[in-house]
Amino acid sequence: MNFEDIQAVKKLLSEPQKIVIVPHKNPDGDAIGSTLALWHYLKNRGQDATVVVPNDYPKFLKWMAGNDEILNYERENSQSKAKIEAATLIFTLDFNHLGRIGQMEEPLKKLTVPFIMIDHHQEPANYAEIMYSDVSMSSTCEMVYNFIDYLGDADTITPEMASCIYTGIMTDTGSFKFSSTTATTHRVAAHLIEKGAKNTEIHHRVFDTNTPGRLHLLGSALNNMVILTDYNTAYMTLSQEELDVHEYQKGDTEGFVNYGLTLEDIIFAVIFIENKEEGIIKISFRSVGNFSVNEFARNHFEGGGHNNAAGGKSNRTLLDTAAYFESLLPDYKSALNTHSIS
Ligand code: 5GP
Ligand code: MN
């Protein structure tokens, strides 16, 4: 964040504001952790702040302090709309174009109040007066830590805020293993633990929450895995029927895609998940090294994300989507075969 932006934020926050904090649709650990951490910070400064999420999120994220104060735009629609319409300042966190917030795009687009973006995805859209956008960052949570630090308030981080921030850093870095994890990320995590983040408990609360249904669903996904050694690629599929049989709950498929990357020599892993209700196939892409899944998702599956983690969707059937995906690979053969893992 540059000096002018920090000064502009300081000025905005020196006045009482009605603030709405928004993460992307289908919020993940980084989205919920960053919005709640910022919410605590703003409340502690005496601001009127509300987190409004576009839709529901998994149970394993619902333990963070402040969770019960979150408004769900789908479920608490009129209350959410009223907050948005009355807002004098909007923060958008962990996304960078308004197409990522589903139905909430409409009321937000109508606003004329300042927007502040805090985000680490590529190619930010131009809707925010103040943009703290940095693709080199591990997570939006690490950026919220920096944001608070830039405002001179790192020493005011409470144990609740520390746990929220730690959660998003942990989930977005795959527990500190992805290449976005820097020495600074570890320093921030260390400071958060000093500030009261319950690191062991957080790992347990987020990752040790399996149900028998989820493990059986993982079994189906692993069974369905197709390994394309010529392209160092592995993909999995899950049909709506398989989801139904194993009583799928939101968040159950989180992390499944990563299993493909645990195969030796596999550098590109994908999961295709049928969603009959929305009439789409939701896709997650992961890579290690320099193969950009962000570009791949952008070019072929109406998506995007980061170099090593991206998402997208398809309107074809599950089988046709997988076949179409396979048909794209020959064009990427050399990229998939000349990679370095770093
Ligand atoms: P996931 O595969 O876990 O849903 O998402 C991985 C990354 O890609 C996240 O950073 C997420 O924000 C981004 N992402 C997921 N789905 C989409 C999408 O449909 N469009 C865009 N632009 N990004 C996505
Ligand atoms: Mn993120």
Coordinates of C-alpha atoms and ligand atoms in Angstrom, one line a residue:
M1 CA 0.0 0.0 0.0
N2 CA 1.4 3.4 -0.9
F3 CA 1.7 6.4 1.4
E4 CA -1.2 8.3 -0.2
D5 CA -3.5 5.3 0.2
I6 CA -2.6 4.8 3.8
Q7 CA -3.2 8.5 4.5
A8 CA -6.6 8.3 2.7
V9 CA -7.6 5.2 4.8
K10 CA -6.6 7.0 8.0
K11 CA -8.7 10.0 7.0
L12 CA -11.7 7.8 6.2
L13 CA -11.4 5.9 9.5
S14 CA -11.0 9.1 11.5
E15 CA -14.7 9.8 10.9
P16 CA -17.5 7.5 12.1
Q17 CA -18.5 5.3 9.1
K18 CA -21.1 2.7 8.4
I19 CA -19.0 0.0 7.0
V20 CA -19.9 -3.2 5.1
I21 CA -17.2 -5.8 4.6
V22 CA -17.7 -8.2 1.7
P23 CA -15.9 -11.5 0.8
H24 CA -16.4 -13.5 -2.4
K25 CA -19.2 -16.0 -3.0
N26 CA -18.6 -19.5 -1.5
P27 CA -16.3 -17.9 1.1
D28 CA -13.2 -20.0 2.1
G29 CA -11.0 -19.7 5.2
D30 CA -9.1 -16.7 3.8
A31 CA -12.4 -14.9 3.0
I32 CA -14.0 -15.5 6.4
G33 CA -10.8 -15.1 8.4
S34 CA -9.9 -11.8 6.7
T35 CA -13.4 -10.2 6.8
L36 CA -13.8 -11.2 10.5
A37 CA -10.4 -10.0 11.5
L38 CA -11.0 -6.6 9.8
W39 CA -14.5 -6.5 11.4
H40 CA -12.9 -6.9 14.9
Y41 CA -10.4 -4.3 14.1
L42 CA -12.9 -1.7 12.9
K43 CA -15.3 -2.5 15.8
N44 CA -12.5 -2.1 18.3
R45 CA -11.9 1.3 16.7
G46 CA -15.5 2.2 17.5
Q47 CA -16.7 1.9 13.9
D48 CA -20.1 0.6 12.9
A49 CA -19.1 -2.5 10.8
T50 CA -20.9 -5.5 9.4
V51 CA -19.7 -8.5 7.4
V52 CA -22.1 -9.5 4.7
V53 CA -21.3 -12.8 2.9
P54 CA -22.9 -13.5 -0.5
N55 CA -23.9 -17.0 0.6
D56 CA -23.3 -19.8 3.1
Y57 CA -19.9 -21.3 3.9
P58 CA -18.7 -24.6 5.5
K59 CA -19.3 -25.5 9.1
F60 CA -15.5 -25.9 9.7
L61 CA -15.2 -22.1 9.4
K62 CA -18.1 -21.3 11.7
W63 CA -16.2 -21.3 15.0
M64 CA -14.4 -18.0 14.6
A65 CA -15.2 -15.1 17.0
G66 CA -17.8 -12.8 15.4
N67 CA -19.2 -15.6 13.2
D68 CA -22.7 -15.2 14.6
E69 CA -22.7 -11.5 13.7
I70 CA -22.2 -12.2 10.0
L71 CA -25.1 -11.5 7.7
N72 CA -25.8 -14.0 4.9
Y73 CA -27.1 -12.1 1.8
E74 CA -29.1 -15.1 0.6
R75 CA -30.7 -15.9 4.0
E76 CA -30.9 -12.5 5.6
N77 CA -31.7 -10.6 2.4
S78 CA -33.6 -7.5 3.6
Q79 CA -31.3 -6.9 6.6
S80 CA -28.2 -7.3 4.3
K81 CA -29.7 -5.0 1.7
A82 CA -30.5 -2.4 4.3
K83 CA -26.9 -2.5 5.6
I84 CA -25.5 -2.1 2.1
E85 CA -27.8 0.7 1.2
A86 CA -26.9 2.6 4.4
A87 CA -23.1 2.0 4.0
T88 CA -20.7 5.0 3.8
L89 CA -17.7 2.8 3.2
I90 CA -17.3 -0.7 1.6
F91 CA -14.4 -3.1 2.0
T92 CA -14.1 -5.9 -0.5
L93 CA -11.8 -8.7 0.6
D94 CA -10.3 -11.7 -1.2
F95 CA -11.7 -11.0 -4.6
N96 CA -11.1 -8.3 -7.2
H97 CA -14.1 -8.1 -9.6
L98 CA -17.7 -7.7 -8.6
G99 CA -18.7 -10.7 -10.7
R100 CA -17.3 -12.8 -7.8
I101 CA -20.1 -11.9 -5.4
G102 CA -23.1 -13.3 -7.2
Q103 CA -26.4 -11.5 -6.4
M104 CA -24.7 -8.9 -4.3
E105 CA -23.2 -7.3 -7.3
E106 CA -26.4 -5.5 -8.1
P107 CA -26.8 -3.5 -4.8
L108 CA -23.1 -2.8 -4.5
K109 CA -22.9 -1.5 -8.1
K110 CA -25.5 1.1 -7.2
L111 CA -23.5 2.6 -4.4
T112 CA -21.5 5.8 -4.8
V113 CA -19.5 5.5 -1.5
P114 CA -15.8 4.7 -1.5
F115 CA -14.6 1.1 -1.9
I116 CA -11.4 -0.3 -0.4
M117 CA -10.1 -3.5 -2.0
I118 CA -7.7 -5.8 -0.2
D119 CA -6.9 -8.8 -2.4
H120 CA -4.2 -11.0 -3.8
H121 CA -5.7 -12.3 -7.0
Q122 CA -4.4 -11.4 -10.5
E123 CA -5.9 -8.7 -12.8
P124 CA -7.9 -6.5 -10.4
A125 CA -10.9 -4.7 -11.9
N126 CA -11.1 -1.0 -11.4
Y127 CA -14.0 -0.4 -9.0
A128 CA -12.2 0.6 -5.8
E129 CA -11.0 4.1 -4.8
I130 CA -8.3 2.5 -2.7
M131 CA -6.7 -0.7 -4.0
Y132 CA -4.4 -2.7 -1.9
S133 CA -3.8 -5.4 -4.4
D134 CA -0.7 -7.7 -4.3
V135 CA -0.5 -11.0 -6.1
S136 CA 2.7 -12.0 -4.3
M137 CA 0.8 -12.2 -1.0
S138 CA 0.1 -15.6 0.5
S139 CA -3.4 -14.6 1.5
T140 CA -5.8 -11.7 2.0
C141 CA -5.4 -12.4 5.7
E142 CA -1.6 -11.7 5.5
M143 CA -2.6 -8.4 3.8
V144 CA -5.2 -7.5 6.5
Y145 CA -2.3 -8.0 9.0
N146 CA -0.2 -5.6 6.9
F147 CA -3.1 -3.2 6.6
I148 CA -3.5 -3.0 10.3
D149 CA 0.3 -2.7 10.6
Y150 CA 0.4 0.2 8.1
L151 CA -2.2 2.0 10.2
G152 CA 0.2 1.7 13.1
D153 CA -2.0 -0.7 15.0
A154 CA -0.3 -4.1 14.9
D155 CA 0.1 -4.1 18.6
T156 CA -3.7 -3.8 19.0
I157 CA -4.3 -7.2 17.5
T158 CA -6.4 -9.2 19.9
P159 CA -6.4 -13.0 20.3
E160 CA -9.7 -13.2 18.3
M161 CA -8.2 -11.2 15.4
A162 CA -5.0 -13.2 15.6
S163 CA -6.9 -16.5 15.3
C164 CA -9.0 -15.2 12.3
I165 CA -5.9 -14.0 10.5
Y166 CA -3.9 -17.2 11.2
T167 CA -6.8 -19.3 9.9
G168 CA -6.8 -17.6 6.4
I169 CA -3.0 -17.7 6.1
M170 CA -3.1 -21.4 7.0
T171 CA -5.9 -22.4 4.6
D172 CA -4.6 -20.3 1.6
T173 CA -1.0 -21.6 2.0
G174 CA -2.1 -25.2 2.4
S175 CA -0.7 -25.1 5.9
F176 CA 2.4 -23.1 5.0
K177 CA 3.5 -25.3 2.1
F178 CA 2.5 -23.5 -1.1
S179 CA 5.2 -21.4 -2.9
S180 CA 3.4 -18.2 -1.8
T181 CA 4.6 -18.9 1.7
T182 CA 7.5 -16.6 2.4
A183 CA 9.7 -15.9 5.4
T184 CA 7.5 -12.9 6.1
T185 CA 4.4 -15.1 6.1
H186 CA 6.1 -17.2 8.9
R187 CA 7.1 -14.1 10.7
V188 CA 3.5 -12.8 10.6
A189 CA 2.2 -16.2 11.8
A190 CA 4.8 -16.2 14.6
H191 CA 3.6 -12.7 15.7
L192 CA 0.0 -13.9 15.5
I193 CA 0.8 -16.8 17.8
E194 CA 2.4 -14.3 20.2
K195 CA -0.8 -12.3 20.0
G196 CA -2.8 -15.3 21.0
A197 CA -3.7 -17.2 17.9
K198 CA -4.5 -20.7 19.0
N199 CA -2.5 -22.4 16.2
T200 CA -2.9 -26.1 17.2
E201 CA -6.6 -25.6 17.9
I202 CA -7.1 -23.9 14.6
H203 CA -5.5 -26.7 12.6
H204 CA -7.7 -29.2 14.5
R205 CA -10.9 -27.1 14.0
V206 CA -10.4 -26.7 10.3
F207 CA -8.9 -30.0 9.2
D208 CA -10.0 -32.7 11.7
T209 CA -13.7 -32.3 11.0
N210 CA -14.3 -35.3 8.7
T211 CA -17.7 -37.1 8.7
P212 CA -18.0 -40.7 7.4
G213 CA -19.8 -39.3 4.4
R214 CA -17.0 -37.0 3.5
L215 CA -14.4 -39.7 3.7
H216 CA -16.5 -42.0 1.6
L217 CA -17.0 -39.2 -0.9
L218 CA -13.2 -38.8 -1.0
G219 CA -13.0 -42.5 -1.7
S220 CA -15.3 -42.0 -4.7
A221 CA -13.2 -39.1 -6.0
L222 CA -10.0 -41.1 -5.6
N223 CA -11.6 -44.1 -7.3
N224 CA -12.6 -41.9 -10.3
M225 CA -9.2 -40.4 -10.7
V226 CA -7.8 -40.4 -14.3
I227 CA -4.0 -40.1 -14.5
L228 CA -2.6 -38.8 -17.8
T229 CA 1.1 -39.5 -17.5
D230 CA 1.9 -38.0 -20.9
Y231 CA 0.7 -34.6 -19.5
N232 CA 1.8 -35.0 -15.9
T233 CA -1.9 -34.4 -15.1
A234 CA -4.5 -36.1 -12.9
Y235 CA -8.2 -35.3 -12.7
M236 CA -11.1 -36.5 -10.6
T237 CA -14.8 -36.3 -11.1
L238 CA -17.8 -36.3 -8.7
S239 CA -21.3 -36.7 -10.0
Q240 CA -24.4 -35.2 -8.3
E241 CA -25.4 -38.8 -7.6
E242 CA -22.2 -39.5 -5.8
L243 CA -22.6 -36.3 -3.8
D244 CA -26.1 -37.3 -2.9
V245 CA -25.3 -40.8 -1.9
H246 CA -22.7 -39.5 0.6
E247 CA -24.9 -36.8 1.9
Y248 CA -22.7 -34.0 0.7
Q249 CA -22.5 -30.9 2.9
K250 CA -21.0 -27.6 1.8
G251 CA -17.2 -27.8 2.1
D252 CA -17.0 -31.6 1.9
T253 CA -14.9 -31.5 -1.3
E254 CA -12.5 -28.9 0.0
G255 CA -8.9 -30.1 -0.6
F256 CA -9.8 -33.2 -2.6
V257 CA -8.1 -31.8 -5.7
N258 CA -4.8 -31.7 -3.9
Y259 CA -4.5 -35.5 -3.8
G260 CA -3.7 -35.5 -7.5
L261 CA -0.6 -33.5 -6.8
T262 CA 0.7 -36.0 -4.3
L263 CA 1.4 -38.4 -7.2
E264 CA 5.0 -38.4 -8.2
D265 CA 5.5 -36.3 -11.4
I266 CA 1.9 -35.0 -11.4
I267 CA 2.1 -31.2 -11.6
F268 CA -1.5 -30.4 -12.8
A269 CA -4.5 -31.6 -10.8
V270 CA -8.2 -31.0 -11.4
I271 CA -11.5 -31.9 -9.9
F272 CA -14.8 -31.6 -11.8
I273 CA -17.9 -31.5 -9.5
E274 CA -21.4 -31.7 -10.9
N275 CA -23.9 -29.2 -9.4
K276 CA -27.3 -30.0 -10.8
E277 CA -29.0 -27.2 -8.9
E278 CA -26.9 -24.5 -10.7
G279 CA -26.7 -26.6 -13.9
I280 CA -22.9 -26.3 -14.0
I281 CA -19.8 -28.3 -13.4
K282 CA -17.7 -26.5 -10.8
I283 CA -14.0 -27.0 -11.4
S284 CA -10.9 -26.6 -9.2
F285 CA -7.4 -26.4 -10.7
R286 CA -4.1 -26.8 -8.9
S287 CA -0.5 -27.0 -10.1
V288 CA 3.0 -27.0 -8.7
G289 CA 5.8 -25.0 -10.3
N290 CA 5.3 -22.6 -13.2
F291 CA 2.3 -24.0 -15.0
S292 CA -0.3 -21.3 -14.6
V293 CA -3.7 -22.7 -13.8
N294 CA -5.0 -19.1 -13.6
E295 CA -4.4 -18.7 -17.3
F296 CA -5.8 -22.1 -18.1
A297 CA -9.0 -21.4 -16.1
R298 CA -9.3 -18.0 -17.6
N299 CA -8.8 -19.2 -21.2
H300 CA -11.1 -22.2 -21.1
F301 CA -13.4 -22.3 -18.1
E302 CA -14.6 -18.8 -17.4
G303 CA -12.6 -18.7 -14.2
G304 CA -9.3 -17.6 -12.7
G305 CA -7.4 -17.3 -9.5
H306 CA -3.7 -17.7 -8.9
N307 CA -0.8 -19.3 -10.7
N308 CA -1.1 -22.5 -8.7
A309 CA -4.8 -22.5 -7.6
A310 CA -7.7 -21.5 -9.7
G311 CA -11.3 -22.3 -10.3
G312 CA -13.8 -22.2 -13.1
K313 CA -17.0 -23.7 -14.4
S314 CA -18.5 -25.5 -17.4
N315 CA -22.0 -25.7 -18.8
R316 CA -21.3 -29.1 -20.5
T317 CA -22.2 -32.4 -18.8
L318 CA -19.7 -33.9 -16.5
L319 CA -18.5 -36.4 -19.1
D320 CA -18.3 -33.8 -21.8
T321 CA -16.4 -31.4 -19.6
A322 CA -13.8 -34.1 -18.8
A323 CA -13.6 -35.0 -22.5
Y324 CA -13.2 -31.3 -23.5
F325 CA -10.6 -30.8 -20.8
E326 CA -8.6 -33.8 -22.2
S327 CA -8.9 -32.3 -25.7
L328 CA -7.2 -29.1 -24.6
L329 CA -4.1 -30.8 -23.1
P330 CA -2.1 -31.5 -26.3
D331 CA -1.7 -27.7 -26.8
Y332 CA -0.1 -27.6 -23.3
K333 CA 2.1 -30.7 -23.7
S334 CA 5.4 -28.9 -23.7
A335 CA 4.4 -26.5 -20.8
L336 CA 3.3 -29.5 -18.8
N337 CA 6.5 -31.4 -19.5
T338 CA 9.0 -28.6 -18.9
H339 CA 8.2 -27.5 -15.4
S340 CA 10.3 -26.8 -12.4
I341 CA 8.9 -27.3 -8.9
S342 CA 9.7 -24.2 -6.9
Ligands
5GP1 P1 -11.2 -23.2 -5.4 O1 -10.7 -24.2 -6.4 O2 -10.6 -23.5 -4.0 O3 -12.6 -22.9 -5.5 O4 -10.5 -21.8 -5.8 C1 -9.2 -21.6 -6.0 C2 -8.9 -20.2 -6.3 O5 -9.5 -19.8 -7.5 C3 -9.4 -19.2 -5.2 O6 -8.4 -18.2 -5.1 C4 -10.6 -18.6 -5.8 O7 -10.9 -17.3 -5.4 C5 -10.4 -18.7 -7.3 N1 -11.6 -19.1 -8.0 C6 -12.4 -20.1 -7.8 N2 -13.4 -20.2 -8.6 C7 -13.3 -19.1 -9.4 C8 -14.1 -18.5 -10.5 O8 -15.1 -19.1 -10.9 N3 -13.6 -17.4 -11.1 C9 -12.5 -16.8 -10.6 N4 -12.1 -15.6 -11.2 N5 -11.8 -17.2 -9.6 C10 -12.1 -18.4 -9.0
MN2 MN -7.4 -15.8 -0.6

